[in-house]
């Protein structure tokens, strides 16, 4: 019985000295080669095509075994492919780290420890500049991306999904398809600088408003306003706007502003063509040592009641909660395109008032339930 993909990942235990991203990628790649029919054969054939000296006969009946974190006297081999128990392919994988001194050469002296197989070496890195030691085949992860992209249409629906997720992971980490720079992006560059500055001016001024009087319901989060401290943040975690409280537990944090960069929050725009979304959201601490406090809050009657109310009525906002939130520091999100708020408003003061009104609207929705949590 083959192990699940989660067991493959679990078998790697991160340490301070080892790059988890690097090893997780190796474990994921190994699971695919071991469990999706035809992938290992395609990969070994691909390697043979890269170097005629790797003269391994490959057919559909070729037996390929995949092993990871293989320990030999000279170190730990990232991935080892045994082909028909006669040939061995040593695969060294790198993302941001560098090779140790003579690392590949040392591994290639391990024939006895690797059952006297004829050995070949593969160096697979994020960038070609990391090819600092000789290997039988030197690749970058983009080569793997292209190989499996070409094969993608040949997989069944279930396997297609896994391969697609593998390719997306490579893309997300800068190892996928490289798209050319579109000329239209240059046209928008200086406009973006101007927009960024205008948004800074807008939200830095909004942060100075008397929000305690504008939104009395803020007391439902912090009854005595002990942690109430509205502060403008220009670009923290890719968001621009106002943090209303200085803590994210045992009470939630409250933010109103713009998601400028979705990579941290993973809150994607409603309509990319309309630009970034305006959001009002609740944060809650997700550190491991605070999991008990966090879970108590999320399972509290007050928070459950708040979610139920929002599901029934979230006005003109789009509501995100529970499994819709990919970043677990965010627990409730209200959002709408900023351009829709400012549309048809011709003066700065009109736009200022419109954003203020939306912040007030969002806060009143998220603070409509009184939380019982006490500050420590």
XYZ file of C-alpha atoms in Angstrom:
376
model
C 0.000 0.000 0.000
C 1.432 3.362 -1.028
C 1.747 6.174 1.507
C -0.470 9.232 1.194
C 1.061 12.503 0.077
C 0.668 13.789 3.639
C 2.709 10.916 5.057
C 5.471 11.724 2.584
C 5.558 15.295 3.849
C 5.359 14.158 7.475
C 8.435 11.980 7.035
C 10.500 15.142 6.698
C 11.119 16.834 10.055
C 12.252 20.478 9.750
C 15.211 21.776 11.724
C 16.819 25.213 11.973
C 19.673 24.103 9.709
C 17.526 22.608 6.945
C 15.380 24.569 4.507
C 11.809 23.229 4.894
C 10.695 24.573 1.518
C 13.512 22.652 -0.189
C 12.720 19.365 1.509
C 8.949 19.659 1.218
C 9.386 20.159 -2.523
C 11.589 17.058 -2.693
C 9.016 15.009 -0.752
C 6.202 16.205 -3.007
C 8.203 15.464 -6.165
C 9.137 12.014 -4.858
C 5.511 11.162 -4.054
C 4.506 12.038 -7.608
C 7.269 9.887 -9.119
C 6.415 6.982 -6.841
C 2.622 7.078 -7.051
C 1.506 8.503 -10.393
C 2.001 5.929 -13.156
C 4.391 6.936 -15.894
C 5.914 9.942 -14.149
C 9.110 8.212 -12.988
C 9.613 6.636 -16.410
C 9.103 10.002 -18.098
C 11.549 11.673 -15.716
C 14.317 9.098 -16.146
C 13.848 9.160 -19.915
C 14.083 12.966 -19.737
C 17.384 12.691 -17.825
C 18.770 10.211 -20.337
C 17.943 12.603 -23.158
C 19.941 15.308 -21.406
C 23.148 13.242 -21.347
C 23.880 10.364 -23.725
C 26.292 8.894 -21.164
C 23.289 7.983 -19.022
C 22.650 4.909 -21.114
C 19.838 3.357 -19.079
C 17.375 1.325 -21.191
C 13.876 2.607 -20.409
C 10.585 0.924 -21.202
C 7.117 0.845 -19.702
C 8.206 -2.213 -17.685
C 11.265 -0.521 -16.147
C 11.196 -0.774 -12.342
C 11.992 2.555 -10.719
C 12.113 2.912 -6.943
C 12.131 6.317 -5.270
C 13.798 7.013 -1.930
C 14.311 10.327 -0.124
C 16.701 11.495 2.581
C 18.921 8.475 1.852
C 21.740 8.441 4.418
C 25.278 7.529 3.288
C 28.584 8.065 5.062
C 29.195 11.350 3.205
C 25.807 12.853 4.001
C 22.121 12.657 3.160
C 20.998 12.270 -0.465
C 17.858 14.305 -1.191
C 16.347 11.789 -3.599
C 17.665 8.486 -4.913
C 16.214 6.649 -7.910
C 16.969 2.956 -8.267
C 16.386 1.721 -11.830
C 15.901 -2.054 -12.235
C 18.224 -2.479 -9.225
C 21.195 -1.934 -11.595
C 21.501 1.809 -11.911
C 21.247 4.553 -9.331
C 20.481 8.221 -9.870
C 21.595 10.569 -7.093
C 19.454 13.725 -7.080
C 20.631 16.776 -5.174
C 17.933 19.465 -4.874
C 18.508 23.111 -4.003
C 16.300 26.175 -3.811
C 18.071 28.982 -1.964
C 20.882 27.066 -0.261
C 24.307 26.264 -1.670
C 26.180 22.990 -2.130
C 28.645 21.937 0.530
C 32.245 21.344 -0.473
C 32.556 18.521 -3.052
C 29.050 17.377 -2.106
C 28.171 15.650 -5.374
C 31.606 14.094 -5.797
C 31.379 12.610 -2.294
C 27.948 11.139 -3.002
C 29.268 9.539 -6.178
C 31.772 7.563 -4.093
C 28.903 5.796 -2.328
C 28.441 2.961 -4.807
C 29.132 0.287 -2.187
C 26.596 1.779 0.237
C 24.079 1.987 -2.606
C 24.244 -1.741 -3.456
C 27.037 -1.418 -6.073
C 24.795 0.254 -8.613
C 26.259 2.249 -11.486
C 25.637 5.813 -10.363
C 24.678 9.032 -12.135
C 24.301 12.460 -10.564
C 21.596 15.084 -11.011
C 21.848 18.630 -9.686
C 18.484 20.404 -9.584
C 18.430 24.041 -8.437
C 16.342 27.194 -8.559
C 18.878 29.086 -10.667
C 21.700 28.124 -13.033
C 24.149 30.205 -10.989
C 23.921 27.442 -8.344
C 25.501 24.915 -10.746
C 28.856 25.243 -9.042
C 29.775 21.539 -9.071
C 29.864 19.092 -11.957
C 26.993 16.650 -12.305
C 25.944 14.286 -15.086
C 22.858 16.468 -15.579
C 22.367 19.982 -14.219
C 18.797 21.305 -14.234
C 16.685 24.077 -12.779
C 13.198 23.566 -11.360
C 11.793 25.442 -14.328
C 12.889 22.430 -16.461
C 10.766 20.168 -14.255
C 7.885 22.613 -14.552
C 8.082 22.514 -18.354
C 8.387 18.715 -18.458
C 5.255 18.128 -16.376
C 3.362 20.954 -18.073
C 3.877 19.137 -21.376
C 2.678 15.853 -19.848
C -0.254 17.363 -17.934
C -2.966 16.579 -20.472
C -2.086 12.864 -20.455
C -3.022 12.313 -16.792
C -6.371 11.138 -15.443
C -8.527 13.646 -13.582
C -7.277 12.689 -10.106
C -3.609 12.696 -11.100
C -4.096 15.831 -13.183
C -5.170 17.640 -10.012
C -2.034 16.611 -8.078
C 0.328 17.510 -10.926
C -1.444 20.841 -11.379
C -0.986 21.637 -7.684
C 2.705 20.707 -7.977
C 3.079 23.111 -10.900
C 1.248 25.843 -8.992
C 3.616 25.354 -6.044
C 6.588 25.842 -8.373
C 4.958 28.962 -9.833
C 4.272 30.425 -6.388
C 7.930 30.029 -5.453
C 9.357 31.556 -8.618
C 10.276 28.284 -10.302
C 7.543 28.025 -12.903
C 6.798 29.582 -16.241
C 8.447 32.930 -16.789
C 6.057 35.399 -18.371
C 7.358 38.353 -20.383
C 6.797 41.867 -19.082
C 3.733 43.330 -20.764
C 4.090 46.824 -22.179
C 0.816 47.827 -20.523
C 2.490 47.391 -17.119
C 4.910 50.201 -17.946
C 1.979 52.467 -18.767
C 0.557 51.922 -15.270
C 3.821 52.246 -13.318
C 3.855 55.970 -12.586
C 0.092 55.960 -12.120
C 0.603 53.373 -9.389
C 3.190 55.531 -7.631
C 0.706 58.412 -7.650
C -2.114 56.153 -6.421
C 0.070 54.761 -3.643
C 0.917 58.242 -2.377
C -2.703 59.404 -2.502
C -3.816 56.333 -0.540
C -1.105 57.017 2.047
C -2.397 60.541 2.478
C -6.004 59.351 2.681
C -5.544 56.649 5.319
C -2.995 58.552 7.420
C -5.623 61.279 7.799
C -8.429 58.786 8.446
C -6.388 57.231 11.267
C -6.608 60.557 13.141
C -10.413 60.572 13.261
C -12.192 60.136 16.606
C -13.265 56.571 15.915
C -14.461 56.006 19.484
C -17.258 58.481 18.826
C -17.764 57.621 15.161
C -18.104 53.897 15.985
C -19.227 53.414 19.607
C -19.616 49.695 18.881
C -15.807 49.394 19.090
C -16.491 48.938 22.817
C -17.938 45.515 22.013
C -14.356 44.403 21.353
C -12.514 46.522 23.926
C -15.011 47.786 26.581
C -12.551 50.090 28.334
C -10.545 51.020 25.233
C -7.377 49.720 26.902
C -5.894 48.489 23.639
C -7.593 50.993 21.360
C -4.803 52.681 19.393
C -5.660 53.551 15.764
C -2.459 53.513 13.750
C -1.819 53.991 10.045
C 0.284 51.232 8.462
C 1.684 52.021 5.039
C 2.573 48.557 3.735
C 2.637 46.004 6.549
C 1.879 42.462 5.268
C 0.955 43.968 1.916
C -1.938 45.961 3.340
C -2.397 49.716 3.699
C -4.780 51.169 6.232
C -5.657 51.448 9.912
C -5.065 48.950 12.730
C -7.485 49.924 15.511
C -6.121 47.798 18.374
C -2.597 47.025 19.549
C -3.322 43.350 20.281
C -4.658 40.311 18.424
C -5.495 38.274 21.555
C -7.267 37.560 23.823
C -9.293 40.138 21.859
C -9.245 40.215 18.055
C -7.460 42.848 16.017
C -9.446 45.106 13.686
C -8.154 46.485 10.380
C -9.701 48.699 7.705
C -7.900 49.506 4.482
C -6.664 48.147 1.166
C -5.108 44.778 0.297
C -2.314 45.966 -2.012
C -0.419 42.653 -2.202
C -2.384 39.411 -1.796
C 0.610 37.109 -1.180
C 0.376 37.286 2.642
C -3.347 37.635 3.294
C -4.362 35.444 0.322
C -7.482 37.579 0.062
C -7.854 37.946 -3.674
C -9.647 40.821 -5.436
C -13.288 40.408 -6.360
C -12.496 41.710 -9.833
C -8.837 41.993 -10.810
C -9.737 44.452 -13.559
C -11.059 46.822 -10.886
C -7.822 46.788 -8.900
C -7.374 46.228 -5.146
C -10.188 45.602 -2.678
C -11.129 47.699 0.308
C -11.470 45.455 3.387
C -12.575 45.596 6.993
C -11.425 42.481 8.841
C -10.775 40.805 12.154
C -7.369 39.270 12.925
C -6.597 36.759 15.653
C -3.236 35.493 16.880
C -2.244 32.142 15.342
C 1.024 31.487 17.220
C 1.263 27.903 18.444
C 1.478 28.897 22.108
C -1.832 30.746 21.797
C -3.846 28.015 20.082
C -5.951 27.275 23.167
C -6.932 30.916 23.652
C -7.607 31.278 19.949
C -9.811 28.192 19.799
C -11.780 29.357 22.837
C -12.503 32.615 21.061
C -13.461 30.999 17.735
C -15.813 28.570 19.472
C -17.346 31.189 21.759
C -21.078 31.837 21.589
C -20.404 35.475 20.718
C -18.220 34.720 17.704
C -20.618 32.040 16.439
C -23.474 34.507 16.810
C -21.521 37.177 14.907
C -20.878 34.825 11.993
C -24.536 33.861 11.863
C -25.592 37.504 11.765
C -23.106 38.315 9.011
C -24.245 35.388 6.897
C -27.765 36.771 7.085
C -26.751 40.382 6.447
C -23.392 41.693 5.234
C -24.907 44.599 3.277
C -22.938 45.556 0.137
C -19.778 43.710 1.206
C -18.599 40.294 0.118
C -18.140 38.122 3.227
C -15.255 35.682 3.768
C -15.107 33.337 6.749
C -14.001 29.853 7.854
C -12.594 27.739 4.985
C -12.739 30.675 2.579
C -9.818 32.234 4.476
C -6.479 30.735 3.487
C -4.418 32.760 5.984
C -5.450 31.610 9.459
C -4.503 34.895 11.115
C -7.638 36.348 9.477
C -10.953 35.230 10.954
C -13.598 37.464 9.300
C -13.326 39.608 6.189
C -15.660 42.106 4.533
C -14.490 43.405 1.166
C -15.466 45.289 -1.983
C -13.509 46.907 -4.830
C -12.142 50.306 -3.797
C -12.938 51.725 -7.219
C -16.649 51.031 -6.614
C -16.532 53.173 -3.466
C -14.875 56.107 -5.237
C -16.742 55.840 -8.526
C -18.416 59.072 -9.741
C -16.982 61.097 -6.856
C -15.098 64.094 -8.230
C -13.589 65.778 -5.153
C -11.117 64.634 -2.525
C -13.496 65.442 0.327
C -16.266 63.367 -1.260
C -13.921 60.413 -1.639
C -12.606 60.854 1.908
C -16.130 60.822 3.311
C -17.067 57.797 1.187
C -14.150 55.734 2.550
C -14.880 56.902 6.105
C -18.503 55.826 5.707
C -17.422 52.380 4.417
C -15.056 51.919 7.373
C -17.867 52.872 9.739
C -20.232 50.474 7.986
C -17.739 47.588 8.169
C -16.847 48.219 11.811
C -20.500 48.306 12.824
C -21.035 44.952 11.123
C -17.990 43.287 12.719
C -18.590 44.813 16.156
C -22.316 44.189 16.455
C -21.769 41.468 19.091
C -20.285 42.191 22.518
C -17.358 39.882 23.300
C -16.779 38.702 26.853
C -13.012 38.226 26.546
C -11.077 40.091 29.230
C -7.650 41.573 28.637
C -4.922 39.912 30.626
